[in-house]
Amino acid sequence: MADGEETLVVSAEPSERTDRGQGTIDTQLGWLQRQFCRVVETGPMPKHIGFIMDGNRRFAREQGVEVAEGHRLGYGKLEEALRWCCELGVKAVTVYAFSIQNFQRSCEEVGALMALCEEKLRHMCGEDSVIQQQGVRVRVVGDLSLVSQPLRQQMHAVMRDTQGNSRHVLTICFSYTSRNEIAAAVQKLGTACLEQKLLPGDIREELLERCLYTCPPGCPPVDLIVRTSGEKRLSDFLLWQSSKCCVVFTQVLWPELSLYRFLCVLVQFQRHQPALSSLLRRSTPPHEEPFPSPRASTAVYLLLFALLTAVFLAIGARVHAGWSFEGIGFLLGAWLSLVGYLLLQHSRAASPSLKGDGGARELSATKYRQFHSAATGDAGAQRVRDFVAELNIDKRL
């Protein structure tokens, strides 16, 4: 990471991976899984998650299957992770599907990836897909001039077919690098100045951010970036957007990612949320409180769930496993310690000292608007509004 970057970086697991999954795909959540989701939801939740889906090829080699099959399992895991995010109330998901640098791989692998992408994009349009069931709007962004015409047409088709969905947003970064995205945004601003739609004095950091094609109108900023496979780098993914978010590196390969490991990542995010909230409160201009405070009723729900689960654990350990009362006491003690930790996280998230000061944030936003008006004048502010409106229209097409 560059010096001075304010990204929070944490590792979700020890440096060595000690287990191996089978890359199974299960998009349906069971009752117990839903209850675990409800428990984690008692803490602050990210609104926008970015995934670097790394490890498909390594997983294929370890399982002794073709690389193309590893990528196919990777897509299945994307569907599964998308359902998890929808279940947890995450509004937006951005995934790193194909880098511009990936074109340097062998022709056979690139061709297989393109064919798989076209096949899965067609599947997204089907009524039985997670996309349609969960009301997900799909956006495919990147330098799409580098892909074939049939694939580009299929990308536009899935964007057109899902543009009416409004519950969630899935942004697929394909033929993408963050440096290419930033360069395209700068070029767009330069063209606007040449066409006299903007003046150089109109350009601000926030306006450049509006030009990034991973920042659609109405989409919350990225809160959390998750990279699988143990690599600790962003690989040119969301470099601009990651400056004020939490980055978690997990050792598991992408096809092996399970719901429970994903929930552990979210707990890591919640542990670092106070520092992240403080960082976001210092950003300019602030538009809203970084993370809404958990409802008080969630603490009651957590306690009831903990007591119910403790009863089932005790009965199961005694009747089916024949545990002694000492062993059952140790098990319940460990379980209640975990519940106590989650309750502490909940109370910290709900503490006024960690919440945004609405009055101060509104004052800061007012000062920002006054500064922008003073710097550009009313005419400049109108130019910026017209340019942003034109950008929003382009991104909705």
Tab-separated table of C-alpha atoms in Angstrom:
chain	number	residue	atom	x	y	z
A	1	MET	CA	0.000	0.000	0.000
A	2	ALA	CA	1.169	3.494	-0.674
A	3	ASP	CA	2.483	5.626	2.192
A	4	GLY	CA	-0.200	7.750	3.802
A	5	GLU	CA	-3.057	5.526	2.645
A	6	GLU	CA	-5.679	5.317	5.376
A	7	THR	CA	-6.949	1.824	4.617
A	8	LEU	CA	-7.513	-0.495	7.570
A	9	VAL	CA	-5.866	-3.843	6.797
A	10	VAL	CA	-6.521	-6.942	8.865
A	11	SER	CA	-5.904	-10.633	8.413
A	12	ALA	CA	-8.835	-12.898	9.130
A	13	GLU	CA	-6.839	-16.021	9.888
A	14	PRO	CA	-3.370	-17.343	10.787
A	15	SER	CA	-0.716	-17.377	8.095
A	16	GLU	CA	-1.076	-21.101	7.401
A	17	ARG	CA	-4.160	-22.759	6.024
A	18	THR	CA	-4.833	-25.976	7.912
A	19	ASP	CA	-7.924	-27.299	6.196
A	20	ARG	CA	-9.165	-27.976	2.721
A	21	GLY	CA	-12.721	-27.621	1.503
A	22	GLN	CA	-14.246	-29.215	-1.534
A	23	GLY	CA	-15.591	-26.087	-3.174
A	24	THR	CA	-19.191	-27.174	-2.783
A	25	ILE	CA	-21.939	-24.802	-3.851
A	26	ASP	CA	-25.030	-24.318	-1.693
A	27	THR	CA	-27.013	-21.172	-2.342
A	28	GLN	CA	-29.812	-22.085	0.101
A	29	LEU	CA	-29.317	-21.053	3.714
A	30	GLY	CA	-30.436	-23.419	6.453
A	31	TRP	CA	-32.151	-22.418	9.674
A	32	LEU	CA	-28.959	-22.453	11.767
A	33	GLN	CA	-27.071	-20.452	9.132
A	34	ARG	CA	-29.799	-17.821	9.140
A	35	GLN	CA	-29.580	-17.572	12.922
A	36	PHE	CA	-25.829	-17.023	12.765
A	37	CYS	CA	-26.473	-14.287	10.204
A	38	ARG	CA	-28.963	-12.663	12.568
A	39	VAL	CA	-26.390	-12.713	15.380
A	40	VAL	CA	-23.698	-11.034	13.262
A	41	GLU	CA	-26.258	-8.482	12.079
A	42	THR	CA	-26.516	-7.154	15.629
A	43	GLY	CA	-23.273	-5.285	14.974
A	44	PRO	CA	-22.550	-2.605	12.359
A	45	MET	CA	-22.752	-4.031	8.847
A	46	PRO	CA	-21.023	-2.868	5.666
A	47	LYS	CA	-23.258	-1.458	2.960
A	48	HIS	CA	-20.864	-2.185	0.089
A	49	ILE	CA	-18.422	-5.115	-0.110
A	50	GLY	CA	-15.752	-5.691	-2.742
A	51	PHE	CA	-14.427	-9.204	-3.423
A	52	ILE	CA	-11.098	-10.109	-5.014
A	53	MET	CA	-12.002	-13.657	-6.026
A	54	ASP	CA	-8.526	-15.169	-5.961
A	55	GLY	CA	-7.516	-18.822	-5.858
A	56	ASN	CA	-9.587	-20.554	-8.557
A	57	ARG	CA	-6.561	-21.867	-10.458
A	58	ARG	CA	-4.729	-22.944	-7.308
A	59	PHE	CA	-7.836	-24.754	-6.098
A	60	ALA	CA	-8.158	-26.569	-9.438
A	61	ARG	CA	-4.529	-27.726	-9.286
A	62	GLU	CA	-4.896	-28.956	-5.706
A	63	GLN	CA	-8.071	-30.859	-6.571
A	64	GLY	CA	-6.568	-32.301	-9.762
A	65	VAL	CA	-9.189	-30.826	-12.101
A	66	GLU	CA	-8.995	-28.577	-15.142
A	67	VAL	CA	-8.404	-24.868	-14.581
A	68	ALA	CA	-11.688	-24.134	-16.362
A	69	GLU	CA	-13.504	-26.220	-13.753
A	70	GLY	CA	-11.871	-24.159	-11.017
A	71	HIS	CA	-13.213	-20.990	-12.608
A	72	ARG	CA	-16.655	-22.599	-12.925
A	73	LEU	CA	-16.647	-23.403	-9.212
A	74	GLY	CA	-15.540	-19.828	-8.608
A	75	TYR	CA	-18.644	-18.515	-10.350
A	76	GLY	CA	-20.805	-20.831	-8.258
A	77	LYS	CA	-19.178	-19.426	-5.143
A	78	LEU	CA	-19.980	-15.914	-6.395
A	79	GLU	CA	-23.675	-16.827	-6.537
A	80	GLU	CA	-23.436	-18.257	-3.037
A	81	ALA	CA	-21.633	-15.198	-1.636
A	82	LEU	CA	-24.156	-12.917	-3.317
A	83	ARG	CA	-26.988	-14.730	-1.549
A	84	TRP	CA	-25.161	-14.361	1.767
A	85	CYS	CA	-24.797	-10.628	1.198
A	86	CYS	CA	-28.472	-10.274	0.300
A	87	GLU	CA	-29.441	-12.224	3.423
A	88	LEU	CA	-27.274	-9.906	5.534
A	89	GLY	CA	-28.711	-6.737	4.014
A	90	VAL	CA	-25.612	-5.660	2.081
A	91	LYS	CA	-26.786	-3.179	-0.542
A	92	ALA	CA	-23.942	-3.406	-3.072
A	93	VAL	CA	-21.322	-5.981	-4.061
A	94	THR	CA	-18.402	-5.352	-6.423
A	95	VAL	CA	-16.307	-8.280	-7.687
A	96	TYR	CA	-12.985	-8.393	-9.517
A	97	ALA	CA	-13.816	-10.868	-12.263
A	98	PHE	CA	-11.136	-10.274	-14.918
A	99	SER	CA	-8.153	-7.933	-14.940
A	100	ILE	CA	-6.724	-6.364	-18.079
A	101	GLN	CA	-3.486	-8.095	-17.056
A	102	ASN	CA	-5.266	-11.467	-17.338
A	103	PHE	CA	-5.197	-11.135	-21.122
A	104	GLN	CA	-1.507	-12.090	-20.832
A	105	ARG	CA	-2.454	-15.625	-19.779
A	106	SER	CA	-2.522	-18.494	-22.258
A	107	CYS	CA	-4.977	-18.252	-25.149
A	108	GLU	CA	-6.679	-21.453	-24.001
A	109	GLU	CA	-7.366	-20.134	-20.504
A	110	VAL	CA	-8.501	-16.710	-21.711
A	111	GLY	CA	-10.818	-18.320	-24.261
A	112	ALA	CA	-12.296	-20.632	-21.626
A	113	LEU	CA	-12.862	-17.674	-19.292
A	114	MET	CA	-14.616	-15.677	-21.997
A	115	ALA	CA	-16.861	-18.623	-22.882
A	116	LEU	CA	-17.670	-19.203	-19.208
A	117	CYS	CA	-18.467	-15.517	-18.709
A	118	GLU	CA	-20.836	-15.463	-21.678
A	119	GLU	CA	-22.564	-18.623	-20.428
A	120	LYS	CA	-23.016	-17.313	-16.890
A	121	LEU	CA	-24.219	-13.904	-18.054
A	122	ARG	CA	-26.990	-15.691	-19.962
A	123	HIS	CA	-27.773	-17.652	-16.797
A	124	MET	CA	-28.142	-14.389	-14.848
A	125	CYS	CA	-31.056	-13.430	-17.073
A	126	GLY	CA	-32.959	-16.585	-16.115
A	127	GLU	CA	-35.816	-16.462	-13.632
A	128	ASP	CA	-34.198	-19.179	-11.481
A	129	SER	CA	-30.952	-17.261	-10.966
A	130	VAL	CA	-29.968	-15.622	-7.681
A	131	ILE	CA	-29.860	-12.316	-9.557
A	132	GLN	CA	-33.569	-12.373	-10.385
A	133	GLN	CA	-34.697	-14.014	-7.141
A	134	GLN	CA	-32.982	-11.386	-4.984
A	135	GLY	CA	-33.770	-8.376	-7.189
A	136	VAL	CA	-30.136	-7.632	-8.039
A	137	ARG	CA	-29.224	-5.089	-10.666
A	138	VAL	CA	-26.102	-6.136	-12.595
A	139	ARG	CA	-23.511	-3.684	-13.884
A	140	VAL	CA	-20.483	-4.776	-15.931
A	141	VAL	CA	-17.734	-2.155	-15.968
A	142	GLY	CA	-14.222	-1.909	-17.358
A	143	ASP	CA	-12.575	-1.380	-20.729
A	144	LEU	CA	-15.153	-3.445	-22.595
A	145	SER	CA	-13.633	-2.499	-25.956
A	146	LEU	CA	-11.054	-5.240	-25.283
A	147	VAL	CA	-13.622	-8.069	-25.247
A	148	SER	CA	-15.322	-9.693	-28.215
A	149	GLN	CA	-18.487	-8.281	-29.732
A	150	PRO	CA	-20.723	-11.271	-28.767
A	151	LEU	CA	-19.570	-11.094	-25.142
A	152	ARG	CA	-20.043	-7.332	-25.062
A	153	GLN	CA	-23.576	-7.741	-26.404
A	154	GLN	CA	-24.334	-10.303	-23.688
A	155	MET	CA	-23.021	-7.901	-21.051
A	156	HIS	CA	-25.320	-5.162	-22.307
A	157	ALA	CA	-28.197	-7.665	-22.411
A	158	VAL	CA	-27.872	-8.653	-18.744
A	159	MET	CA	-27.557	-4.993	-17.717
A	160	ARG	CA	-30.678	-4.165	-19.704
A	161	ASP	CA	-32.655	-7.130	-18.333
A	162	THR	CA	-31.815	-6.327	-14.697
A	163	GLN	CA	-32.003	-2.529	-14.768
A	164	GLY	CA	-35.451	-2.675	-13.160
A	165	ASN	CA	-34.103	-4.517	-10.092
A	166	SER	CA	-33.499	-2.156	-7.197
A	167	ARG	CA	-32.914	-4.146	-4.002
A	168	HIS	CA	-29.198	-4.798	-4.532
A	169	VAL	CA	-26.435	-3.898	-7.000
A	170	LEU	CA	-23.785	-6.288	-8.333
A	171	THR	CA	-20.910	-4.576	-10.149
A	172	ILE	CA	-18.720	-6.949	-12.160
A	173	CYS	CA	-15.288	-5.500	-12.930
A	174	PHE	CA	-14.321	-7.151	-16.214
A	175	SER	CA	-11.353	-6.150	-18.357
A	176	TYR	CA	-10.610	-3.777	-15.508
A	177	THR	CA	-7.782	-2.204	-13.568
A	178	SER	CA	-8.157	0.657	-11.144
A	179	ARG	CA	-5.420	2.689	-12.821
A	180	ASN	CA	-7.240	2.358	-16.132
A	181	GLU	CA	-10.459	3.468	-14.419
A	182	ILE	CA	-8.818	6.553	-12.893
A	183	ALA	CA	-7.180	7.438	-16.208
A	184	ALA	CA	-10.568	7.172	-17.955
A	185	ALA	CA	-12.132	9.450	-15.319
A	186	VAL	CA	-9.392	12.060	-15.782
A	187	GLN	CA	-9.827	11.842	-19.553
A	188	LYS	CA	-13.575	12.362	-19.152
A	189	LEU	CA	-13.000	15.507	-17.089
A	190	GLY	CA	-10.435	16.772	-19.592
A	191	THR	CA	-12.880	16.246	-22.457
A	192	ALA	CA	-15.574	18.115	-20.528
A	193	CYS	CA	-13.182	21.052	-20.097
A	194	LEU	CA	-12.300	21.037	-23.807
A	195	GLU	CA	-16.006	21.053	-24.677
A	196	GLN	CA	-16.485	23.899	-22.154
A	197	LYS	CA	-18.965	21.875	-20.118
A	198	LEU	CA	-16.616	22.450	-17.169
A	199	LEU	CA	-13.828	24.835	-16.269
A	200	PRO	CA	-10.585	23.632	-14.644
A	201	GLY	CA	-11.609	25.386	-11.426
A	202	ASP	CA	-14.766	23.252	-11.253
A	203	ILE	CA	-12.814	20.021	-10.810
A	204	ARG	CA	-12.740	18.638	-7.278
A	205	GLU	CA	-11.895	15.277	-5.768
A	206	GLU	CA	-15.582	14.429	-5.363
A	207	LEU	CA	-16.296	15.236	-9.016
A	208	LEU	CA	-13.511	12.942	-10.196
A	209	GLU	CA	-14.961	10.216	-7.990
A	210	ARG	CA	-18.325	10.651	-9.718
A	211	CYS	CA	-16.596	9.876	-13.026
A	212	LEU	CA	-15.368	6.465	-11.871
A	213	TYR	CA	-17.488	3.759	-13.440
A	214	THR	CA	-17.474	1.717	-10.211
A	215	CYS	CA	-19.338	4.569	-8.457
A	216	PRO	CA	-22.913	4.441	-9.823
A	217	PRO	CA	-25.425	7.025	-8.596
A	218	GLY	CA	-27.135	6.024	-5.375
A	219	CYS	CA	-24.579	3.318	-4.557
A	220	PRO	CA	-22.913	3.563	-1.121
A	221	PRO	CA	-19.103	3.821	-0.958
A	222	VAL	CA	-17.062	0.663	-0.459
A	223	ASP	CA	-16.826	-0.242	3.254
A	224	LEU	CA	-15.035	-3.586	3.066
A	225	ILE	CA	-12.742	-5.338	0.586
A	226	VAL	CA	-12.171	-9.083	0.996
A	227	ARG	CA	-9.363	-10.928	-0.762
A	228	THR	CA	-9.106	-14.700	-0.623
A	229	SER	CA	-6.069	-16.997	-1.190
A	230	GLY	CA	-3.775	-15.330	1.358
A	231	GLU	CA	-2.230	-12.796	-1.028
A	232	LYS	CA	-1.897	-9.436	0.733
A	233	ARG	CA	-2.267	-6.928	-2.092
A	234	LEU	CA	-5.097	-5.231	-3.962
A	235	SER	CA	-3.832	-6.124	-7.469
A	236	ASP	CA	-5.056	-2.828	-8.960
A	237	PHE	CA	-8.620	-3.208	-7.646
A	238	LEU	CA	-10.562	-0.186	-6.337
A	239	LEU	CA	-7.398	1.737	-5.451
A	240	TRP	CA	-9.248	5.052	-5.214
A	241	GLN	CA	-12.254	3.646	-3.361
A	242	SER	CA	-10.170	1.630	-0.872
A	243	SER	CA	-8.531	4.701	0.680
A	244	LYS	CA	-11.140	4.800	3.459
A	245	CYS	CA	-12.348	1.241	3.885
A	246	CYS	CA	-11.401	-1.932	5.722
A	247	VAL	CA	-9.405	-4.575	3.826
A	248	VAL	CA	-9.451	-8.175	5.075
A	249	PHE	CA	-7.145	-10.850	3.682
A	250	THR	CA	-8.237	-14.429	4.290
A	251	GLN	CA	-6.113	-17.536	3.684
A	252	VAL	CA	-8.897	-19.654	2.202
A	253	LEU	CA	-9.136	-20.014	-1.583
A	254	TRP	CA	-12.183	-18.464	-3.230
A	255	PRO	CA	-14.047	-21.733	-4.059
A	256	GLU	CA	-13.527	-22.850	-0.434
A	257	LEU	CA	-15.041	-19.751	1.159
A	258	SER	CA	-17.851	-20.775	3.520
A	259	LEU	CA	-20.581	-18.753	5.176
A	260	TYR	CA	-18.932	-19.163	8.572
A	261	ARG	CA	-15.599	-17.864	7.296
A	262	PHE	CA	-17.426	-14.955	5.689
A	263	LEU	CA	-19.150	-14.193	8.986
A	264	CYS	CA	-15.727	-14.226	10.674
A	265	VAL	CA	-14.606	-11.616	8.140
A	266	LEU	CA	-17.609	-9.475	9.066
A	267	VAL	CA	-16.736	-9.810	12.762
A	268	GLN	CA	-13.224	-8.587	11.889
A	269	PHE	CA	-14.837	-5.628	10.149
A	270	GLN	CA	-16.986	-4.915	13.207
A	271	ARG	CA	-13.953	-5.028	15.505
A	272	HIS	CA	-12.292	-2.285	13.461
A	273	GLN	CA	-15.488	-0.303	12.882
A	274	PRO	CA	-14.793	2.344	15.569
A	275	ALA	CA	-11.512	3.319	13.880
A	276	LEU	CA	-13.189	3.176	10.475
A	277	SER	CA	-16.069	5.374	11.622
A	278	SER	CA	-13.609	7.913	13.003
A	279	LEU	CA	-11.806	7.903	9.674
A	280	LEU	CA	-15.036	8.414	7.747
A	281	ARG	CA	-16.139	11.258	10.014
A	282	ARG	CA	-12.956	13.112	9.098
A	283	SER	CA	-13.625	12.725	5.365
A	284	THR	CA	-15.051	15.656	3.398
A	285	PRO	CA	-17.806	16.160	2.485
A	286	PRO	CA	-19.828	13.947	4.882
A	287	HIS	CA	-23.285	13.043	3.640
A	288	GLU	CA	-24.561	10.634	6.257
A	289	GLU	CA	-23.598	8.684	9.331
A	290	PRO	CA	-21.066	6.012	8.247
A	291	PHE	CA	-22.854	3.096	9.891
A	292	PRO	CA	-26.351	3.138	11.363
A	293	SER	CA	-26.511	2.208	15.027
A	294	PRO	CA	-27.833	-1.270	15.796
A	295	ARG	CA	-31.355	-1.394	17.150
A	296	ALA	CA	-31.741	-2.072	20.860
A	297	SER	CA	-34.028	-5.029	20.077
A	298	THR	CA	-31.145	-6.887	18.458
A	299	ALA	CA	-29.467	-7.289	21.859
A	300	VAL	CA	-32.611	-8.953	23.207
A	301	TYR	CA	-32.758	-11.170	20.127
A	302	LEU	CA	-29.120	-12.132	20.625
A	303	LEU	CA	-29.698	-13.064	24.270
A	304	LEU	CA	-32.740	-15.209	23.455
A	305	PHE	CA	-30.877	-16.932	20.628
A	306	ALA	CA	-27.885	-17.558	22.914
A	307	LEU	CA	-30.026	-19.096	25.662
A	308	LEU	CA	-31.932	-21.286	23.209
A	309	THR	CA	-28.732	-22.478	21.566
A	310	ALA	CA	-27.131	-23.137	24.966
A	311	VAL	CA	-30.045	-25.393	25.933
A	312	PHE	CA	-29.755	-27.364	22.677
A	313	LEU	CA	-25.976	-27.658	23.095
A	314	ALA	CA	-26.329	-28.954	26.643
A	315	ILE	CA	-29.019	-31.502	25.729
A	316	GLY	CA	-27.136	-32.679	22.650
A	317	ALA	CA	-23.817	-33.012	24.467
A	318	ARG	CA	-25.405	-34.954	27.335
A	319	VAL	CA	-27.788	-37.236	25.452
A	320	HIS	CA	-26.005	-37.930	22.162
A	321	ALA	CA	-22.336	-37.538	23.071
A	322	GLY	CA	-22.509	-38.669	26.700
A	323	TRP	CA	-20.517	-35.708	27.973
A	324	SER	CA	-19.955	-35.224	31.679
A	325	PHE	CA	-21.489	-32.260	33.440
A	326	GLU	CA	-18.003	-30.729	33.747
A	327	GLY	CA	-17.546	-30.911	29.981
A	328	ILE	CA	-20.979	-29.433	29.388
A	329	GLY	CA	-20.148	-26.602	31.781
A	330	PHE	CA	-16.936	-25.866	29.884
A	331	LEU	CA	-18.819	-25.866	26.553
A	332	LEU	CA	-21.500	-23.510	27.851
A	333	GLY	CA	-18.867	-21.255	29.372
A	334	ALA	CA	-17.077	-20.943	26.031
A	335	TRP	CA	-20.367	-20.299	24.242
A	336	LEU	CA	-21.477	-17.625	26.713
A	337	SER	CA	-18.047	-15.980	26.471
A	338	LEU	CA	-18.563	-15.668	22.716
A	339	VAL	CA	-22.033	-14.242	23.244
A	340	GLY	CA	-20.655	-11.781	25.790
A	341	TYR	CA	-18.062	-10.631	23.273
A	342	LEU	CA	-20.743	-10.068	20.632
A	343	LEU	CA	-22.870	-8.135	23.126
A	344	LEU	CA	-19.858	-5.971	23.952
A	345	GLN	CA	-19.375	-5.285	20.251
A	346	HIS	CA	-23.063	-4.391	20.011
A	347	SER	CA	-22.887	-1.989	22.947
A	348	ARG	CA	-19.788	-0.315	21.536
A	349	ALA	CA	-21.444	0.116	18.146
A	350	ALA	CA	-24.502	1.657	19.795
A	351	SER	CA	-22.435	3.972	22.015
A	352	PRO	CA	-22.925	7.670	21.222
A	353	SER	CA	-19.167	8.190	21.467
A	354	LEU	CA	-18.681	6.011	18.398
A	355	LYS	CA	-21.575	7.366	16.387
A	356	GLY	CA	-21.314	10.261	14.009
A	357	ASP	CA	-22.152	13.665	15.422
A	358	GLY	CA	-25.025	14.578	13.145
A	359	GLY	CA	-24.846	18.305	13.909
A	360	ALA	CA	-21.099	18.494	13.338
A	361	ARG	CA	-21.372	16.493	10.113
A	362	GLU	CA	-24.148	18.707	8.810
A	363	LEU	CA	-22.094	21.797	9.673
A	364	SER	CA	-19.094	20.318	7.863
A	365	ALA	CA	-21.247	19.548	4.826
A	366	THR	CA	-22.557	23.129	4.855
A	367	LYS	CA	-19.016	24.486	5.003
A	368	TYR	CA	-18.061	22.288	2.065
A	369	ARG	CA	-20.957	23.582	-0.023
A	370	GLN	CA	-20.062	27.160	0.900
A	371	PHE	CA	-16.428	26.561	-0.023
A	372	HIS	CA	-17.384	25.034	-3.356
A	373	SER	CA	-19.746	27.917	-4.174
A	374	ALA	CA	-17.099	30.468	-3.231
A	375	ALA	CA	-14.497	28.720	-5.377
A	376	THR	CA	-16.611	28.252	-8.476
A	377	GLY	CA	-19.491	30.697	-8.140
A	378	ASP	CA	-23.137	30.007	-8.932
A	379	ALA	CA	-22.369	29.433	-12.607
A	380	GLY	CA	-19.669	26.902	-11.718
A	381	ALA	CA	-21.996	25.075	-9.344
A	382	GLN	CA	-24.602	24.862	-12.105
A	383	ARG	CA	-22.004	23.505	-14.545
A	384	VAL	CA	-21.045	20.814	-12.053
A	385	ARG	CA	-24.696	19.860	-11.469
A	386	ASP	CA	-25.333	19.594	-15.208
A	387	PHE	CA	-22.202	17.498	-15.714
A	388	VAL	CA	-23.076	15.134	-12.842
A	389	ALA	CA	-26.626	14.753	-14.185
A	390	GLU	CA	-25.192	13.797	-17.579
A	391	LEU	CA	-22.849	11.294	-15.901
A	392	ASN	CA	-25.751	9.688	-14.035
A	393	ILE	CA	-27.726	9.309	-17.258
A	394	ASP	CA	-24.743	7.617	-18.944
A	395	LYS	CA	-24.293	5.187	-16.045
A	396	ARG	CA	-27.953	4.175	-16.097
A	397	LEU	CA	-27.865	3.216	-19.763
